């Protein structure tokens, strides 16, 4: 797939099934994420890979978090099983006198986007989700996040299951102005 085609036809896919990326395909996904803009070379991201029995563990964490917060436990049980592979993207912000937190958070977000695009380029797809489990202190603790680390999203990856909904194109002029 040509790079411009990939970028212009980017789309998320919520219905995912096996197979998920593995081997060299998965390695390429991580490599794409690690090539994102990173002012100062701080590498302000890390990832937790979840598949197989890890999905059960993540489900248990989400259930407990929902119980603690009096949220929908039934929904929490099923969230990890939306795809055969989840990559939890974590912003691991470093204190730096010239590189603010926002730049590091944006770098972590760029990593997730690049990873999703790399998956799509290889015939897989995914969806980047957040939700309450991204901000929950219990979830962060159970996943081993350090003080100051943040979950920027859960990248669900697999093979599209059914028809993919393609968005209508945007009108560029509705979003661009010219200075001067």
PDB file of C-alpha atoms in Angstrom:
ATOM      1  CA  UNK A   1       0.000   0.000   0.000  1.00  0.00           C
ATOM      2  CA  UNK A   2       1.335   3.425  -0.925  1.00  0.00           C
ATOM      3  CA  UNK A   3       1.961   5.721   2.054  1.00  0.00           C
ATOM      4  CA  UNK A   4      -0.335   8.477   0.771  1.00  0.00           C
ATOM      5  CA  UNK A   5      -3.171   5.981   0.189  1.00  0.00           C
ATOM      6  CA  UNK A   6      -2.730   4.652   3.685  1.00  0.00           C
ATOM      7  CA  UNK A   7      -2.856   8.110   5.242  1.00  0.00           C
ATOM      8  CA  UNK A   8      -5.788   9.333   3.162  1.00  0.00           C
ATOM      9  CA  UNK A   9      -7.806   6.178   3.832  1.00  0.00           C
ATOM     10  CA  UNK A  10      -7.031   5.774   7.536  1.00  0.00           C
ATOM     11  CA  UNK A  11      -9.923   4.401   9.525  1.00  0.00           C
ATOM     12  CA  UNK A  12     -10.557   2.693  12.802  1.00  0.00           C
ATOM     13  CA  UNK A  13     -12.145  -0.713  12.974  1.00  0.00           C
ATOM     14  CA  UNK A  14     -14.086  -1.650  16.105  1.00  0.00           C
ATOM     15  CA  UNK A  15     -14.906  -5.245  15.105  1.00  0.00           C
ATOM     16  CA  UNK A  16     -11.694  -7.235  15.244  1.00  0.00           C
ATOM     17  CA  UNK A  17     -10.927 -10.938  15.349  1.00  0.00           C
ATOM     18  CA  UNK A  18      -7.951 -13.272  15.045  1.00  0.00           C
ATOM     19  CA  UNK A  19      -5.410 -13.316  13.721  1.00  0.00           C
ATOM     20  CA  UNK A  20      -3.668 -10.439  15.413  1.00  0.00           C
ATOM     21  CA  UNK A  21      -0.295  -9.166  14.303  1.00  0.00           C
ATOM     22  CA  UNK A  22       2.598 -11.279  15.533  1.00  0.00           C
ATOM     23  CA  UNK A  23       6.223 -11.948  14.681  1.00  0.00           C
ATOM     24  CA  UNK A  24       7.742  -9.502  12.201  1.00  0.00           C
ATOM     25  CA  UNK A  25       4.380  -7.777  11.670  1.00  0.00           C
ATOM     26  CA  UNK A  26       4.118  -6.937  15.355  1.00  0.00           C
ATOM     27  CA  UNK A  27       7.770  -5.928  15.489  1.00  0.00           C
ATOM     28  CA  UNK A  28       7.169  -3.490  12.605  1.00  0.00           C
ATOM     29  CA  UNK A  29       4.224  -2.005  14.513  1.00  0.00           C
ATOM     30  CA  UNK A  30       6.415  -1.322  17.537  1.00  0.00           C
ATOM     31  CA  UNK A  31       9.236   0.003  15.354  1.00  0.00           C
ATOM     32  CA  UNK A  32       6.814   2.464  13.731  1.00  0.00           C
ATOM     33  CA  UNK A  33       5.747   3.693  17.156  1.00  0.00           C
ATOM     34  CA  UNK A  34       9.342   4.173  18.219  1.00  0.00           C
ATOM     35  CA  UNK A  35      10.067   6.353  15.154  1.00  0.00           C
ATOM     36  CA  UNK A  36       7.628   9.106  16.135  1.00  0.00           C
ATOM     37  CA  UNK A  37       8.726  12.695  16.804  1.00  0.00           C
ATOM     38  CA  UNK A  38      10.544  12.832  20.112  1.00  0.00           C
ATOM     39  CA  UNK A  39      11.988  16.230  21.017  1.00  0.00           C
ATOM     40  CA  UNK A  40      15.229  15.678  22.904  1.00  0.00           C
ATOM     41  CA  UNK A  41      15.187  11.909  22.392  1.00  0.00           C
ATOM     42  CA  UNK A  42      13.463  11.396  25.757  1.00  0.00           C
ATOM     43  CA  UNK A  43      11.523   8.322  24.623  1.00  0.00           C
ATOM     44  CA  UNK A  44       8.482   9.344  26.695  1.00  0.00           C
ATOM     45  CA  UNK A  45       6.483   6.200  26.012  1.00  0.00           C
ATOM     46  CA  UNK A  46       6.337   2.548  26.803  1.00  0.00           C
ATOM     47  CA  UNK A  47       3.903  -0.229  25.956  1.00  0.00           C
ATOM     48  CA  UNK A  48       2.247  -3.204  27.601  1.00  0.00           C
ATOM     49  CA  UNK A  49       1.255  -6.009  25.239  1.00  0.00           C
ATOM     50  CA  UNK A  50      -1.882  -7.945  26.195  1.00  0.00           C
ATOM     51  CA  UNK A  51      -3.114 -11.130  24.498  1.00  0.00           C
ATOM     52  CA  UNK A  52      -4.163 -14.675  25.392  1.00  0.00           C
ATOM     53  CA  UNK A  53      -4.463 -15.094  29.161  1.00  0.00           C
ATOM     54  CA  UNK A  54      -3.379 -11.459  29.554  1.00  0.00           C
ATOM     55  CA  UNK A  55      -6.837 -10.480  28.282  1.00  0.00           C
ATOM     56  CA  UNK A  56      -8.317 -12.390  31.242  1.00  0.00           C
ATOM     57  CA  UNK A  57      -5.994 -10.557  33.635  1.00  0.00           C
ATOM     58  CA  UNK A  58      -6.928  -7.205  32.113  1.00  0.00           C
ATOM     59  CA  UNK A  59     -10.615  -8.110  32.383  1.00  0.00           C
ATOM     60  CA  UNK A  60     -10.134  -8.855  36.100  1.00  0.00           C
ATOM     61  CA  UNK A  61      -8.426  -5.481  36.590  1.00  0.00           C
ATOM     62  CA  UNK A  62     -11.254  -3.675  34.788  1.00  0.00           C
ATOM     63  CA  UNK A  63     -13.907  -5.553  36.807  1.00  0.00           C
ATOM     64  CA  UNK A  64     -12.271  -4.587  40.107  1.00  0.00           C
ATOM     65  CA  UNK A  65     -11.907  -0.950  38.979  1.00  0.00           C
ATOM     66  CA  UNK A  66     -15.599  -0.889  38.000  1.00  0.00           C
ATOM     67  CA  UNK A  67     -16.596  -2.346  41.376  1.00  0.00           C
ATOM     68  CA  UNK A  68     -14.541   0.273  43.205  1.00  0.00           C
ATOM     69  CA  UNK A  69     -16.119   3.066  41.162  1.00  0.00           C
ATOM     70  CA  UNK A  70     -19.645   1.622  41.077  1.00  0.00           C
ATOM     71  CA  UNK A  71     -19.561   1.484  37.290  1.00  0.00           C
ATOM     72  CA  UNK A  72     -20.941  -1.124  34.898  1.00  0.00           C
ATOM     73  CA  UNK A  73     -19.157  -4.351  35.898  1.00  0.00           C
ATOM     74  CA  UNK A  74     -20.738  -6.389  33.078  1.00  0.00           C
ATOM     75  CA  UNK A  75     -19.365  -3.995  30.485  1.00  0.00           C
ATOM     76  CA  UNK A  76     -15.956  -3.968  32.185  1.00  0.00           C
ATOM     77  CA  UNK A  77     -15.780  -7.782  31.891  1.00  0.00           C
ATOM     78  CA  UNK A  78     -16.018  -7.727  28.108  1.00  0.00           C
ATOM     79  CA  UNK A  79     -13.909  -4.701  27.198  1.00  0.00           C
ATOM     80  CA  UNK A  80     -10.584  -6.567  26.783  1.00  0.00           C
ATOM     81  CA  UNK A  81     -12.132  -9.150  24.460  1.00  0.00           C
ATOM     82  CA  UNK A  82     -12.898  -6.679  21.682  1.00  0.00           C
ATOM     83  CA  UNK A  83      -9.710  -7.761  19.902  1.00  0.00           C
ATOM     84  CA  UNK A  84      -7.155 -10.564  20.123  1.00  0.00           C
ATOM     85  CA  UNK A  85      -4.354  -8.107  20.954  1.00  0.00           C
ATOM     86  CA  UNK A  86      -4.254  -4.892  22.942  1.00  0.00           C
ATOM     87  CA  UNK A  87      -1.264  -2.625  23.244  1.00  0.00           C
ATOM     88  CA  UNK A  88      -1.557  -0.308  26.213  1.00  0.00           C
ATOM     89  CA  UNK A  89       0.307   2.896  25.381  1.00  0.00           C
ATOM     90  CA  UNK A  90       1.771   4.725  28.332  1.00  0.00           C
ATOM     91  CA  UNK A  91       3.165   8.244  28.362  1.00  0.00           C
ATOM     92  CA  UNK A  92       6.232   8.115  30.550  1.00  0.00           C
ATOM     93  CA  UNK A  93       6.942  11.822  30.934  1.00  0.00           C
ATOM     94  CA  UNK A  94      10.438  12.853  32.017  1.00  0.00           C
ATOM     95  CA  UNK A  95      11.220  16.076  33.877  1.00  0.00           C
ATOM     96  CA  UNK A  96      13.141  18.318  31.490  1.00  0.00           C
ATOM     97  CA  UNK A  97      13.933  22.040  31.608  1.00  0.00           C
ATOM     98  CA  UNK A  98      13.220  22.657  27.888  1.00  0.00           C
ATOM     99  CA  UNK A  99      10.770  19.941  26.869  1.00  0.00           C
ATOM    100  CA  UNK A 100       7.333  20.378  28.436  1.00  0.00           C
ATOM    101  CA  UNK A 101       4.982  17.583  29.424  1.00  0.00           C
ATOM    102  CA  UNK A 102       2.567  18.375  26.572  1.00  0.00           C
ATOM    103  CA  UNK A 103       5.245  17.663  23.952  1.00  0.00           C
ATOM    104  CA  UNK A 104       5.964  14.319  25.553  1.00  0.00           C
ATOM    105  CA  UNK A 105       2.261  13.427  25.744  1.00  0.00           C
ATOM    106  CA  UNK A 106       1.869  14.343  22.088  1.00  0.00           C
ATOM    107  CA  UNK A 107       4.858  12.147  21.239  1.00  0.00           C
ATOM    108  CA  UNK A 108       3.197   9.194  23.001  1.00  0.00           C
ATOM    109  CA  UNK A 109      -0.009   9.905  21.065  1.00  0.00           C
ATOM    110  CA  UNK A 110       1.930  10.012  17.805  1.00  0.00           C
ATOM    111  CA  UNK A 111       3.373   6.602  18.668  1.00  0.00           C
ATOM    112  CA  UNK A 112      -0.128   5.125  18.970  1.00  0.00           C
ATOM    113  CA  UNK A 113      -1.162   6.624  15.647  1.00  0.00           C
ATOM    114  CA  UNK A 114       1.956   5.330  13.904  1.00  0.00           C
ATOM    115  CA  UNK A 115       1.376   1.870  15.347  1.00  0.00           C
ATOM    116  CA  UNK A 116      -2.218   1.798  14.134  1.00  0.00           C
ATOM    117  CA  UNK A 117      -1.112   2.916  10.679  1.00  0.00           C
ATOM    118  CA  UNK A 118       1.612   0.243  10.592  1.00  0.00           C
ATOM    119  CA  UNK A 119      -0.980  -2.383  11.467  1.00  0.00           C
ATOM    120  CA  UNK A 120      -3.277  -1.187   8.697  1.00  0.00           C
ATOM    121  CA  UNK A 121      -0.400  -1.110   6.195  1.00  0.00           C
ATOM    122  CA  UNK A 122       0.155  -4.800   6.888  1.00  0.00           C
ATOM    123  CA  UNK A 123      -3.484  -5.828   6.399  1.00  0.00           C
ATOM    124  CA  UNK A 124      -4.559  -5.656  10.033  1.00  0.00           C
ATOM    125  CA  UNK A 125      -6.557  -2.918  11.674  1.00  0.00           C
ATOM    126  CA  UNK A 126      -7.413  -1.526  15.030  1.00  0.00           C
ATOM    127  CA  UNK A 127      -9.014   1.117  17.103  1.00  0.00           C
ATOM    128  CA  UNK A 128      -7.510   3.459  19.678  1.00  0.00           C
ATOM    129  CA  UNK A 129      -9.746   3.672  22.731  1.00  0.00           C
ATOM    130  CA  UNK A 130      -9.538   5.419  26.066  1.00  0.00           C
ATOM    131  CA  UNK A 131     -12.433   5.573  28.524  1.00  0.00           C
ATOM    132  CA  UNK A 132     -12.515   5.413  32.331  1.00  0.00           C
ATOM    133  CA  UNK A 133      -9.902   2.636  32.494  1.00  0.00           C
ATOM    134  CA  UNK A 134      -7.337   5.048  31.028  1.00  0.00           C
ATOM    135  CA  UNK A 135      -7.615   7.396  33.992  1.00  0.00           C
ATOM    136  CA  UNK A 136      -8.363   5.003  36.846  1.00  0.00           C
ATOM    137  CA  UNK A 137      -5.754   4.939  39.631  1.00  0.00           C
ATOM    138  CA  UNK A 138      -6.474   1.285  40.456  1.00  0.00           C
ATOM    139  CA  UNK A 139      -5.932   0.253  36.829  1.00  0.00           C
ATOM    140  CA  UNK A 140      -2.708   2.255  36.650  1.00  0.00           C
ATOM    141  CA  UNK A 141      -1.455   0.662  39.854  1.00  0.00           C
ATOM    142  CA  UNK A 142      -2.284  -2.887  38.733  1.00  0.00           C
ATOM    143  CA  UNK A 143      -0.526  -2.288  35.414  1.00  0.00           C
ATOM    144  CA  UNK A 144       2.583  -1.087  37.219  1.00  0.00           C
ATOM    145  CA  UNK A 145       2.550   2.531  36.122  1.00  0.00           C
ATOM    146  CA  UNK A 146       4.964   4.809  37.951  1.00  0.00           C
ATOM    147  CA  UNK A 147       4.017   8.122  39.503  1.00  0.00           C
ATOM    148  CA  UNK A 148       3.388  10.597  36.695  1.00  0.00           C
ATOM    149  CA  UNK A 149       2.841   7.973  33.982  1.00  0.00           C
ATOM    150  CA  UNK A 150      -0.418   8.124  32.064  1.00  0.00           C
ATOM    151  CA  UNK A 151      -2.293   5.717  29.854  1.00  0.00           C
ATOM    152  CA  UNK A 152      -2.775   7.486  26.530  1.00  0.00           C
ATOM    153  CA  UNK A 153      -4.855   4.671  25.146  1.00  0.00           C
ATOM    154  CA  UNK A 154      -5.572   1.063  24.458  1.00  0.00           C
ATOM    155  CA  UNK A 155      -4.737   0.104  20.876  1.00  0.00           C
ATOM    156  CA  UNK A 156      -6.944  -2.859  19.982  1.00  0.00           C
ATOM    157  CA  UNK A 157      -5.470  -4.796  17.051  1.00  0.00           C
ATOM    158  CA  UNK A 158      -6.625  -7.694  14.924  1.00  0.00           C
ATOM    159  CA  UNK A 159      -8.157  -8.564  11.581  1.00  0.00           C
ATOM    160  CA  UNK A 160     -11.237  -6.618  10.476  1.00  0.00           C
ATOM    161  CA  UNK A 161     -14.354  -8.665  11.160  1.00  0.00           C
ATOM    162  CA  UNK A 162     -16.997  -7.628   8.648  1.00  0.00           C
ATOM    163  CA  UNK A 163     -17.383  -4.501   6.571  1.00  0.00           C
ATOM    164  CA  UNK A 164     -15.268  -1.507   7.496  1.00  0.00           C
ATOM    165  CA  UNK A 165     -17.070   1.811   7.750  1.00  0.00           C
ATOM    166  CA  UNK A 166     -15.193   4.368   5.677  1.00  0.00           C
ATOM    167  CA  UNK A 167     -15.737   8.007   6.602  1.00  0.00           C
ATOM    168  CA  UNK A 168     -16.721  10.521   3.977  1.00  0.00           C
ATOM    169  CA  UNK A 169     -13.878  12.867   3.045  1.00  0.00           C
ATOM    170  CA  UNK A 170     -13.573  16.157   4.862  1.00  0.00           C
ATOM    171  CA  UNK A 171     -13.455  19.473   3.035  1.00  0.00           C
ATOM    172  CA  UNK A 172      -9.912  20.688   3.636  1.00  0.00           C
ATOM    173  CA  UNK A 173     -10.857  24.359   3.383  1.00  0.00           C
ATOM    174  CA  UNK A 174     -13.170  23.974   6.387  1.00  0.00           C
ATOM    175  CA  UNK A 175     -10.107  23.380   8.593  1.00  0.00           C
ATOM    176  CA  UNK A 176      -7.358  25.489   7.029  1.00  0.00           C
ATOM    177  CA  UNK A 177      -6.754  29.203   7.058  1.00  0.00           C
ATOM    178  CA  UNK A 178      -3.850  31.103   5.569  1.00  0.00           C
ATOM    179  CA  UNK A 179      -1.790  33.710   7.390  1.00  0.00           C
ATOM    180  CA  UNK A 180      -0.606  36.534   5.186  1.00  0.00           C
TER     181      UNK A 180
END
